[in-house]
Amino acid sequence: METKLKNSMINEWRGFKGRPFLISGPCSAETEEQVMETATQLAQLSEVSVFRAGIWKPRTRPNSFEGVGTEGLKWLRRVKQETGLLVGTEVANEKHVYEALKYGIDMLWIGARTSVNPFTVQEISDALNGVDVMVLVKNPINPDLELWIGAIERIAKAGITRLGAIHRGFSAFEKTTYRNQPNWQLPIELRRRIPDLPIICDPSHIAGAREYLHEISQKAMDLNFDGLMIESHINPARALSDSAQQLTPNDLKELLSRLILRSPVASDPKLLDVLGELRQQIDVFDDHILDIIEQRMRIAETIGKYKKENNITILQSTRWDEIIKKVMIRGQSKGLSKEVIDAIFKAIHQESINHQMKIMNNGIDKEK
Ligand code: PEP
Ligand code: MN
């Protein structure tokens, strides 16, 4: 189902300076000097629209730095007055909302640990009822699109029209290169479900380390995201939270200069011709893929019939091991990544099992 929002387009938002809509600032406000110095340097980058800083920090373990609290809101107000940047912070309950609004904060975001909880999101929505402020909803820490959409809908119900989503990746049990898994298919599906909702990528919390920020930012731009939220600190090594992923304003400038912004639509007719032809070829191959999968399922069904007649279980793990080993080698020699081979063949294998199950339980012969 598609969700319809009364949302205003991001290019009409106050402070919008062009794509990417850029939000930057430290993970946490630590001292007045750190906030002012970072903001002054960021204000010199023409791309930055909003200065961010966490005031109340959700930390995984107790006894970590938990933010400076309301005191920091005064520093953000000073940033706004002295640099002209809009300012934003994270809110995790109704008290945070009231405090932030009292200090004229322009943008509020709901963190990943909050958007998982419909009670809290509803409490925040109630506190925002009738208020005109920008609100961004981060994805929940688990890859649950419905929960993310639910949180967005709750905030929309408060009458917020400058509403957007932040993609900050999803936590996983396995150790991966990035701190949080991007699972790009989720924001892509979010765009399909709510086409008018601006989506901002947060490469900092996906990456967890400075070295990956550029590649993630570039990918977000290539996927036509509307903006970026990138953490920046005047002295990342001494940051009290998320030290490994923050960039100096200078390094942010350098990252931005290397970003290639491509247009979502081609306007040159010659280019459109070429693209049209290539897309037709893609359609032909997609049809082939479906035909081949269908043929594979027919064979799986025949095998299912034999298994049924001879009372053999559907799943024979040694055979599956053999298949996955073989396709891994062949697939990689064709330049496909391990992850993609694994995902495709797991899905095909599951579909074969489903087809065989149907035969085992209903019997194709009986249906005839
Ligand atoms: C943050 O933006 O500093 C933050 C705490 O983010 P998240 O909710 O994505 O972890
Ligand atoms: Mn952070």
mmCIF file of C-alpha atoms and ligand atoms in Angstrom:
data_model
loop_
_atom_site.group_PDB
_atom_site.id
_atom_site.type_symbol
_atom_site.label_atom_id
_atom_site.label_comp_id
_atom_site.label_asym_id
_atom_site.label_seq_id
_atom_site.Cartn_x
_atom_site.Cartn_y
_atom_site.Cartn_z
ATOM 1 C CA MET A 1 0.000 0.000 0.000
ATOM 2 C CA GLU A 2 1.253 3.467 -0.835
ATOM 3 C CA THR A 3 1.213 6.057 1.952
ATOM 4 C CA LYS A 4 0.087 9.554 0.931
ATOM 5 C CA LEU A 5 1.558 12.391 2.969
ATOM 6 C CA LYS A 6 0.847 16.115 2.896
ATOM 7 C CA ASN A 7 4.572 16.651 2.638
ATOM 8 C CA SER A 8 6.295 19.687 1.179
ATOM 9 C CA MET A 9 9.059 19.053 -1.363
ATOM 10 C CA ILE A 10 12.536 19.234 0.115
ATOM 11 C CA ASN A 11 13.615 21.970 -2.312
ATOM 12 C CA GLU A 12 10.950 24.183 -0.703
ATOM 13 C CA TRP A 13 12.336 23.627 2.803
ATOM 14 C CA ARG A 14 13.857 26.638 4.474
ATOM 15 C CA GLY A 15 17.628 26.395 4.311
ATOM 16 C CA PHE A 16 17.683 24.115 1.247
ATOM 17 C CA LYS A 17 20.785 24.893 -0.819
ATOM 18 C CA GLY A 18 20.573 22.129 -3.408
ATOM 19 C CA ARG A 19 21.123 18.395 -3.617
ATOM 20 C CA PRO A 20 22.499 16.918 -1.433
ATOM 21 C CA PHE A 21 20.621 18.675 1.381
ATOM 22 C CA LEU A 22 23.540 18.571 3.791
ATOM 23 C CA ILE A 23 23.342 18.227 7.556
ATOM 24 C CA SER A 24 26.641 18.226 9.391
ATOM 25 C CA GLY A 25 28.045 18.725 12.857
ATOM 26 C CA PRO A 26 29.467 16.691 15.707
ATOM 27 C CA CYS A 27 27.958 13.464 16.970
ATOM 28 C CA SER A 28 27.678 15.203 20.359
ATOM 29 C CA ALA A 29 27.833 18.755 21.619
ATOM 30 C CA GLU A 30 30.676 18.566 24.149
ATOM 31 C CA THR A 31 31.694 22.115 25.010
ATOM 32 C CA GLU A 32 30.584 25.540 23.861
ATOM 33 C CA GLU A 33 33.986 26.088 22.181
ATOM 34 C CA GLN A 34 33.869 22.773 20.302
ATOM 35 C CA VAL A 35 30.336 23.514 19.069
ATOM 36 C CA MET A 36 31.087 27.107 18.027
ATOM 37 C CA GLU A 37 34.384 26.281 16.349
ATOM 38 C CA THR A 38 32.925 23.327 14.393
ATOM 39 C CA ALA A 39 29.898 25.391 13.352
ATOM 40 C CA THR A 40 32.029 28.364 12.260
ATOM 41 C CA GLN A 41 34.142 26.126 10.031
ATOM 42 C CA LEU A 42 31.124 24.272 8.629
ATOM 43 C CA ALA A 43 29.340 27.546 7.874
ATOM 44 C CA GLN A 44 32.154 28.295 5.453
ATOM 45 C CA LEU A 45 31.141 25.323 3.297
ATOM 46 C CA SER A 46 28.445 26.561 0.966
ATOM 47 C CA GLU A 47 26.743 23.130 0.895
ATOM 48 C CA VAL A 48 25.883 22.853 4.610
ATOM 49 C CA SER A 49 22.232 23.678 5.391
ATOM 50 C CA VAL A 50 21.798 22.379 8.927
ATOM 51 C CA PHE A 51 24.209 22.129 11.849
ATOM 52 C CA ARG A 52 23.599 18.972 13.886
ATOM 53 C CA ALA A 53 24.722 18.070 17.405
ATOM 54 C CA GLY A 54 23.447 15.437 19.836
ATOM 55 C CA ILE A 55 22.497 16.872 23.219
ATOM 56 C CA TRP A 56 20.954 13.748 24.760
ATOM 57 C CA LYS A 57 22.974 10.736 23.630
ATOM 58 C CA PRO A 58 21.586 7.197 23.535
ATOM 59 C CA ARG A 59 24.636 5.084 24.474
ATOM 60 C CA THR A 60 24.855 1.322 24.287
ATOM 61 C CA ARG A 61 26.534 0.946 27.684
ATOM 62 C CA PRO A 62 26.107 3.045 30.843
ATOM 63 C CA ASN A 63 28.979 5.211 32.073
ATOM 64 C CA SER A 64 29.682 6.502 28.569
ATOM 65 C CA PHE A 65 29.280 10.190 27.797
ATOM 66 C CA GLU A 66 25.516 10.748 27.702
ATOM 67 C CA GLY A 67 25.415 14.280 26.364
ATOM 68 C CA VAL A 68 25.446 17.710 27.981
ATOM 69 C CA GLY A 69 21.642 18.035 28.103
ATOM 70 C CA THR A 70 19.684 21.289 27.959
ATOM 71 C CA GLU A 71 22.825 23.420 28.410
ATOM 72 C CA GLY A 72 23.847 22.445 24.864
ATOM 73 C CA LEU A 73 20.636 23.915 23.430
ATOM 74 C CA LYS A 74 21.937 27.369 24.331
ATOM 75 C CA TRP A 75 25.065 26.667 22.261
ATOM 76 C CA LEU A 76 22.925 25.576 19.306
ATOM 77 C CA ARG A 77 20.903 28.776 19.618
ATOM 78 C CA ARG A 78 24.180 30.691 19.490
ATOM 79 C CA VAL A 79 25.246 28.767 16.371
ATOM 80 C CA LYS A 80 22.017 29.794 14.700
ATOM 81 C CA GLN A 81 22.408 33.457 15.659
ATOM 82 C CA GLU A 82 26.081 33.752 14.789
ATOM 83 C CA THR A 83 26.439 31.558 11.678
ATOM 84 C CA GLY A 84 22.957 31.660 10.156
ATOM 85 C CA LEU A 85 22.939 27.861 9.877
ATOM 86 C CA LEU A 86 19.743 26.055 10.823
ATOM 87 C CA VAL A 87 20.231 23.764 13.817
ATOM 88 C CA GLY A 88 19.063 20.250 14.616
ATOM 89 C CA THR A 89 19.217 17.714 17.426
ATOM 90 C CA GLU A 90 17.915 14.277 18.392
ATOM 91 C CA VAL A 91 14.782 13.947 20.530
ATOM 92 C CA ALA A 92 13.853 10.735 22.298
ATOM 93 C CA ASN A 93 10.882 11.744 24.458
ATOM 94 C CA GLU A 94 8.338 14.546 24.881
ATOM 95 C CA LYS A 95 10.519 16.468 27.320
ATOM 96 C CA HIS A 96 13.286 16.667 24.700
ATOM 97 C CA VAL A 97 10.748 18.001 22.174
ATOM 98 C CA TYR A 98 9.507 20.756 24.508
ATOM 99 C CA GLU A 99 13.044 21.777 25.486
ATOM 100 C CA ALA A 100 14.301 21.816 21.873
ATOM 101 C CA LEU A 101 11.341 23.883 20.703
ATOM 102 C CA LYS A 102 11.843 26.320 23.572
ATOM 103 C CA TYR A 103 15.344 27.031 22.245
ATOM 104 C CA GLY A 104 14.191 27.469 18.630
ATOM 105 C CA ILE A 105 15.732 24.284 17.216
ATOM 106 C CA ASP A 106 14.799 24.039 13.523
ATOM 107 C CA MET A 107 15.132 20.332 12.949
ATOM 108 C CA LEU A 108 14.458 17.360 15.206
ATOM 109 C CA TRP A 109 15.399 13.804 14.403
ATOM 110 C CA ILE A 110 14.183 10.619 15.958
ATOM 111 C CA GLY A 111 17.051 8.204 16.566
ATOM 112 C CA ALA A 112 17.237 4.561 15.538
ATOM 113 C CA ARG A 113 16.757 3.339 19.089
ATOM 114 C CA THR A 114 13.594 5.414 19.425
ATOM 115 C CA SER A 115 11.894 4.729 16.104
ATOM 116 C CA VAL A 116 11.656 1.045 17.073
ATOM 117 C CA ASN A 117 9.218 1.946 19.835
ATOM 118 C CA PRO A 118 5.712 2.995 18.742
ATOM 119 C CA PHE A 119 4.822 4.200 22.289
ATOM 120 C CA THR A 120 7.718 6.646 22.298
ATOM 121 C CA VAL A 121 7.179 7.751 18.710
ATOM 122 C CA GLN A 122 3.512 8.409 19.544
ATOM 123 C CA GLU A 123 4.537 10.409 22.634
ATOM 124 C CA ILE A 124 6.842 12.528 20.452
ATOM 125 C CA SER A 125 4.117 12.923 17.837
ATOM 126 C CA ASP A 126 1.660 14.149 20.488
ATOM 127 C CA ALA A 127 4.220 16.703 21.699
ATOM 128 C CA LEU A 128 4.660 17.908 18.108
ATOM 129 C CA ASN A 129 0.983 18.312 17.338
ATOM 130 C CA GLY A 130 0.441 21.489 15.332
ATOM 131 C CA VAL A 131 4.108 22.565 15.511
ATOM 132 C CA ASP A 132 5.909 23.645 12.321
ATOM 133 C CA VAL A 133 9.387 22.154 12.544
ATOM 134 C CA MET A 134 11.472 19.865 10.319
ATOM 135 C CA VAL A 135 11.385 16.257 11.540
ATOM 136 C CA LEU A 136 13.509 13.379 10.263
ATOM 137 C CA VAL A 137 12.817 9.794 11.273
ATOM 138 C CA LYS A 138 15.822 7.476 11.345
ATOM 139 C CA ASN A 139 15.288 3.867 10.403
ATOM 140 C CA PRO A 140 14.790 1.519 13.356
ATOM 141 C CA ILE A 141 17.937 -0.459 14.261
ATOM 142 C CA ASN A 142 16.367 -3.654 12.904
ATOM 143 C CA PRO A 143 15.576 -3.915 9.179
ATOM 144 C CA ASP A 144 11.803 -3.600 9.521
ATOM 145 C CA LEU A 145 10.348 -1.338 6.852
ATOM 146 C CA GLU A 146 6.815 -1.426 8.275
ATOM 147 C CA LEU A 147 8.074 -0.170 11.643
ATOM 148 C CA TRP A 148 9.943 2.666 9.900
ATOM 149 C CA ILE A 149 6.874 3.607 7.855
ATOM 150 C CA GLY A 150 4.702 3.357 10.972
ATOM 151 C CA ALA A 151 6.937 5.856 12.792
ATOM 152 C CA ILE A 152 6.819 8.218 9.787
ATOM 153 C CA GLU A 153 3.026 7.979 9.652
ATOM 154 C CA ARG A 154 2.730 8.735 13.378
ATOM 155 C CA ILE A 155 4.789 11.918 12.948
ATOM 156 C CA ALA A 156 2.838 12.900 9.815
ATOM 157 C CA LYS A 157 -0.358 12.669 11.863
ATOM 158 C CA ALA A 158 0.892 15.485 14.101
ATOM 159 C CA GLY A 159 0.631 17.737 11.033
ATOM 160 C CA ILE A 160 4.378 17.852 10.308
ATOM 161 C CA THR A 161 4.816 18.709 6.627
ATOM 162 C CA ARG A 162 8.591 19.103 6.453
ATOM 163 C CA LEU A 163 9.062 15.428 7.153
ATOM 164 C CA GLY A 164 11.835 13.124 5.947
ATOM 165 C CA ALA A 165 13.542 9.822 6.608
ATOM 166 C CA ILE A 166 17.159 9.118 7.511
ATOM 167 C CA HIS A 167 18.765 5.885 6.387
ATOM 168 C CA ARG A 168 21.507 5.042 8.942
ATOM 169 C CA GLY A 169 21.861 1.315 8.352
ATOM 170 C CA PHE A 170 20.758 -1.688 10.388
ATOM 171 C CA SER A 171 22.497 -3.580 13.118
ATOM 172 C CA ALA A 172 23.547 -7.174 12.517
ATOM 173 C CA PHE A 173 24.847 -9.935 14.728
ATOM 174 C CA GLU A 174 27.677 -10.854 12.374
ATOM 175 C CA LYS A 175 30.708 -8.590 12.269
ATOM 176 C CA THR A 176 30.760 -6.758 8.954
ATOM 177 C CA THR A 177 33.029 -4.162 7.350
ATOM 178 C CA TYR A 178 30.591 -1.382 8.091
ATOM 179 C CA ARG A 179 29.298 -0.638 11.582
ATOM 180 C CA ASN A 180 25.704 -0.981 10.342
ATOM 181 C CA GLN A 181 24.483 -2.857 7.276
ATOM 182 C CA PRO A 182 23.133 -0.507 4.622
ATOM 183 C CA ASN A 183 20.483 -2.942 3.249
ATOM 184 C CA TRP A 184 19.911 -0.461 0.415
ATOM 185 C CA GLN A 185 16.787 -2.314 -0.690
ATOM 186 C CA LEU A 186 14.915 -0.927 2.338
ATOM 187 C CA PRO A 187 15.278 2.794 1.550
ATOM 188 C CA ILE A 188 14.650 1.967 -2.118
ATOM 189 C CA GLU A 189 11.402 0.239 -1.164
ATOM 190 C CA LEU A 190 10.573 3.168 1.162
ATOM 191 C CA ARG A 191 10.884 5.510 -1.830
ATOM 192 C CA ARG A 192 8.513 3.286 -3.826
ATOM 193 C CA ARG A 193 6.011 3.193 -0.960
ATOM 194 C CA ILE A 194 6.147 6.936 -0.100
ATOM 195 C CA PRO A 195 7.429 8.671 -3.234
ATOM 196 C CA ASP A 196 7.118 12.211 -1.826
ATOM 197 C CA LEU A 197 9.201 11.568 1.279
ATOM 198 C CA PRO A 198 12.737 13.015 1.206
ATOM 199 C CA ILE A 199 15.367 10.448 2.148
ATOM 200 C CA ILE A 200 18.651 11.524 3.717
ATOM 201 C CA CYS A 201 21.527 9.064 4.016
ATOM 202 C CA ASP A 202 23.645 9.039 7.187
ATOM 203 C CA PRO A 203 26.943 7.548 5.953
ATOM 204 C CA SER A 204 28.593 8.187 9.341
ATOM 205 C CA HIS A 205 26.492 5.682 11.280
ATOM 206 C CA ILE A 206 26.511 3.171 8.418
ATOM 207 C CA ALA A 207 30.314 3.354 8.067
ATOM 208 C CA GLY A 208 31.494 3.581 11.655
ATOM 209 C CA ALA A 209 34.876 4.591 10.186
ATOM 210 C CA ARG A 210 35.987 7.651 8.201
ATOM 211 C CA GLU A 211 37.499 5.656 5.358
ATOM 212 C CA TYR A 212 34.098 4.429 4.081
ATOM 213 C CA LEU A 213 32.243 7.753 4.189
ATOM 214 C CA HIS A 214 32.944 8.732 0.611
ATOM 215 C CA GLU A 215 31.895 5.449 -1.009
ATOM 216 C CA ILE A 216 28.643 5.359 0.985
ATOM 217 C CA SER A 217 27.863 9.017 0.222
ATOM 218 C CA GLN A 218 28.501 8.416 -3.484
ATOM 219 C CA LYS A 219 26.243 5.378 -3.480
ATOM 220 C CA ALA A 220 23.454 7.373 -1.794
ATOM 221 C CA MET A 221 23.769 10.069 -4.447
ATOM 222 C CA ASP A 222 23.721 7.473 -7.239
ATOM 223 C CA LEU A 223 20.519 6.071 -5.726
ATOM 224 C CA ASN A 224 19.066 9.580 -5.900
ATOM 225 C CA PHE A 225 18.801 10.207 -2.161
ATOM 226 C CA ASP A 226 17.914 13.820 -1.341
ATOM 227 C CA GLY A 227 20.535 14.533 1.255
ATOM 228 C CA LEU A 228 23.359 13.482 3.537
ATOM 229 C CA MET A 229 23.934 13.725 7.276
ATOM 230 C CA ILE A 230 27.655 13.519 7.977
ATOM 231 C CA GLU A 231 29.223 13.889 11.414
ATOM 232 C CA SER A 232 31.988 16.467 11.680
ATOM 233 C CA HIS A 233 34.168 17.453 14.643
ATOM 234 C CA ILE A 234 37.067 19.892 14.878
ATOM 235 C CA ASN A 235 39.173 17.226 16.552
ATOM 236 C CA PRO A 236 37.720 13.774 15.807
ATOM 237 C CA ALA A 237 40.443 11.941 17.740
ATOM 238 C CA ARG A 238 39.277 13.633 20.940
ATOM 239 C CA ALA A 239 35.526 13.270 20.298
ATOM 240 C CA LEU A 240 33.602 11.907 23.276
ATOM 241 C CA SER A 241 31.386 9.743 21.046
ATOM 242 C CA ASP A 242 31.766 8.148 17.589
ATOM 243 C CA SER A 243 35.376 9.280 17.314
ATOM 244 C CA ALA A 244 36.357 6.897 14.472
ATOM 245 C CA GLN A 245 33.637 8.055 12.086
ATOM 246 C CA GLN A 246 33.843 11.848 12.406
ATOM 247 C CA LEU A 247 35.575 14.109 9.889
ATOM 248 C CA THR A 248 37.126 17.533 10.316
ATOM 249 C CA PRO A 249 35.214 20.241 8.405
ATOM 250 C CA ASN A 250 38.210 20.373 6.052
ATOM 251 C CA ASP A 251 38.025 16.672 5.290
ATOM 252 C CA LEU A 252 34.287 17.037 4.757
ATOM 253 C CA LYS A 253 35.013 19.718 2.193
ATOM 254 C CA GLU A 254 37.403 17.377 0.436
ATOM 255 C CA LEU A 255 34.837 14.543 0.472
ATOM 256 C CA LEU A 256 32.191 16.822 -1.053
ATOM 257 C CA SER A 257 34.557 17.907 -3.798
ATOM 258 C CA ARG A 258 34.961 14.258 -4.847
ATOM 259 C CA LEU A 259 31.204 13.523 -4.933
ATOM 260 C CA ILE A 260 29.840 13.047 -8.412
ATOM 261 C CA LEU A 261 26.238 14.172 -8.754
ATOM 262 C CA ARG A 262 24.410 12.492 -11.561
ATOM 263 C CA SER A 263 21.011 13.527 -12.797
ATOM 264 C CA PRO A 264 18.092 11.149 -12.149
ATOM 265 C CA VAL A 265 16.687 11.712 -15.663
ATOM 266 C CA ALA A 266 18.429 12.055 -19.007
ATOM 267 C CA SER A 267 17.384 14.977 -21.176
ATOM 268 C CA ASP A 268 19.630 14.504 -24.214
ATOM 269 C CA PRO A 269 17.532 12.620 -26.875
ATOM 270 C CA LYS A 270 20.580 10.721 -28.175
ATOM 271 C CA LEU A 271 21.361 9.482 -24.677
ATOM 272 C CA LEU A 272 17.697 8.544 -24.192
ATOM 273 C CA ASP A 273 17.879 6.418 -27.389
ATOM 274 C CA VAL A 274 20.928 4.550 -26.176
ATOM 275 C CA LEU A 275 19.433 4.054 -22.722
ATOM 276 C CA GLY A 276 16.136 2.893 -24.259
ATOM 277 C CA GLU A 277 17.903 0.266 -26.322
ATOM 278 C CA LEU A 278 19.970 -0.996 -23.412
ATOM 279 C CA ARG A 279 16.858 -1.149 -21.244
ATOM 280 C CA GLN A 280 15.108 -3.263 -23.855
ATOM 281 C CA GLN A 281 18.021 -5.662 -23.742
ATOM 282 C CA ILE A 282 17.746 -5.784 -19.948
ATOM 283 C CA ASP A 283 14.018 -6.603 -20.273
ATOM 284 C CA VAL A 284 14.842 -9.474 -22.630
ATOM 285 C CA PHE A 285 17.371 -10.874 -20.159
ATOM 286 C CA ASP A 286 14.955 -10.496 -17.260
ATOM 287 C CA ASP A 287 12.425 -12.554 -19.233
ATOM 288 C CA HIS A 288 15.099 -15.175 -19.851
ATOM 289 C CA ILE A 289 15.894 -15.307 -16.142
ATOM 290 C CA LEU A 290 12.227 -15.902 -15.302
ATOM 291 C CA ASP A 291 11.873 -18.593 -17.996
ATOM 292 C CA ILE A 292 14.938 -20.390 -16.738
ATOM 293 C CA ILE A 293 13.760 -20.274 -13.137
ATOM 294 C CA GLU A 294 10.418 -21.630 -14.231
ATOM 295 C CA GLN A 295 12.137 -24.538 -16.017
ATOM 296 C CA ARG A 296 14.224 -25.209 -12.923
ATOM 297 C CA MET A 297 11.050 -25.374 -10.812
ATOM 298 C CA ARG A 298 9.483 -27.907 -13.203
ATOM 299 C CA ILE A 299 12.533 -30.153 -12.720
ATOM 300 C CA ALA A 300 12.377 -29.654 -8.963
ATOM 301 C CA GLU A 301 8.720 -30.722 -9.047
ATOM 302 C CA THR A 302 9.611 -33.884 -10.950
ATOM 303 C CA ILE A 303 12.275 -34.658 -8.377
ATOM 304 C CA GLY A 304 9.651 -33.984 -5.695
ATOM 305 C CA LYS A 305 7.433 -36.623 -7.272
ATOM 306 C CA TYR A 306 10.209 -39.211 -7.091
ATOM 307 C CA LYS A 307 11.046 -38.286 -3.537
ATOM 308 C CA LYS A 308 7.425 -38.677 -2.585
ATOM 309 C CA GLU A 309 7.109 -42.078 -4.250
ATOM 310 C CA ASN A 310 10.280 -43.275 -2.565
ATOM 311 C CA ASN A 311 9.650 -41.659 0.829
ATOM 312 C CA ILE A 312 12.746 -39.437 0.824
ATOM 313 C CA THR A 313 12.938 -36.106 2.701
ATOM 314 C CA ILE A 314 12.839 -32.952 0.624
ATOM 315 C CA LEU A 315 15.961 -31.368 2.100
ATOM 316 C CA GLN A 316 19.185 -33.201 1.520
ATOM 317 C CA SER A 317 21.823 -30.942 2.906
ATOM 318 C CA THR A 318 24.834 -32.643 1.300
ATOM 319 C CA ARG A 319 23.305 -32.015 -2.142
ATOM 320 C CA TRP A 320 22.620 -28.372 -1.223
ATOM 321 C CA ASP A 321 26.229 -27.978 0.001
ATOM 322 C CA GLU A 322 27.452 -29.306 -3.329
ATOM 323 C CA ILE A 323 25.264 -26.874 -5.270
ATOM 324 C CA ILE A 324 26.277 -23.800 -3.303
ATOM 325 C CA LYS A 325 29.995 -24.688 -3.525
ATOM 326 C CA LYS A 326 29.785 -25.183 -7.281
ATOM 327 C CA VAL A 327 27.814 -22.004 -8.007
ATOM 328 C CA MET A 328 30.100 -19.954 -5.760
ATOM 329 C CA ILE A 329 33.135 -20.921 -7.827
ATOM 330 C CA ARG A 330 31.392 -20.488 -11.171
ATOM 331 C CA GLY A 331 29.627 -17.289 -10.169
ATOM 332 C CA GLN A 332 32.772 -15.638 -8.834
ATOM 333 C CA SER A 333 34.647 -16.530 -12.003
ATOM 334 C CA LYS A 334 31.935 -14.535 -13.816
ATOM 335 C CA GLY A 335 32.618 -11.500 -11.665
ATOM 336 C CA LEU A 336 29.610 -11.871 -9.327
ATOM 337 C CA SER A 337 30.019 -11.166 -5.635
ATOM 338 C CA LYS A 338 29.757 -13.919 -3.017
ATOM 339 C CA GLU A 339 26.859 -12.090 -1.351
ATOM 340 C CA VAL A 340 24.820 -11.936 -4.523
ATOM 341 C CA ILE A 341 25.449 -15.576 -5.485
ATOM 342 C CA ASP A 342 24.485 -16.631 -1.980
ATOM 343 C CA ALA A 343 21.291 -14.538 -1.972
ATOM 344 C CA ILE A 344 20.154 -15.655 -5.447
ATOM 345 C CA PHE A 345 20.750 -19.349 -4.871
ATOM 346 C CA LYS A 346 19.280 -19.363 -1.381
ATOM 347 C CA ALA A 347 16.119 -17.814 -2.843
ATOM 348 C CA ILE A 348 16.011 -20.276 -5.751
ATOM 349 C CA HIS A 349 16.621 -23.204 -3.418
ATOM 350 C CA GLN A 350 13.855 -22.037 -1.090
ATOM 351 C CA GLU A 351 11.469 -21.704 -4.019
ATOM 352 C CA SER A 352 12.345 -25.251 -5.184
ATOM 353 C CA ILE A 353 11.630 -26.565 -1.690
ATOM 354 C CA ASN A 354 8.271 -24.762 -1.708
ATOM 355 C CA HIS A 355 7.366 -26.345 -5.042
ATOM 356 C CA GLN A 356 8.391 -29.780 -3.807
ATOM 357 C CA MET A 357 6.443 -29.293 -0.575
ATOM 358 C CA LYS A 358 3.320 -28.587 -2.563
ATOM 359 C CA ILE A 359 3.744 -31.842 -4.412
ATOM 360 C CA MET A 360 4.506 -33.806 -1.263
ATOM 361 C CA ASN A 361 1.474 -32.452 0.512
ATOM 362 C CA ASN A 362 -1.099 -32.198 -2.293
ATOM 363 C CA GLY A 363 0.325 -34.372 -5.040
ATOM 364 C CA ILE A 364 0.468 -32.986 -8.547
ATOM 365 C CA ASP A 365 -1.181 -36.180 -9.865
ATOM 366 C CA LYS A 366 -4.257 -35.685 -7.729
ATOM 367 C CA GLU A 367 -4.668 -32.167 -9.062
ATOM 368 C CA LYS A 368 -4.719 -33.370 -12.640
HETATM 369 C C1 PEP B 1 23.376 10.176 16.009
HETATM 370 O O1 PEP B 1 22.912 10.662 14.966
HETATM 371 O O2 PEP B 1 24.348 10.637 16.613
HETATM 372 C C2 PEP B 1 22.794 8.919 16.528
HETATM 373 C C3 PEP B 1 22.828 8.588 17.796
HETATM 374 O O3 PEP B 1 22.309 8.190 15.550
HETATM 375 P P1 PEP B 1 21.520 6.780 15.494
HETATM 376 O O4 PEP B 1 20.201 6.991 16.127
HETATM 377 O O5 PEP B 1 21.443 6.578 14.015
HETATM 378 O O6 PEP B 1 22.381 5.751 16.162
HETATM 379 MN MN MN B 2 26.899 9.592 16.339
#
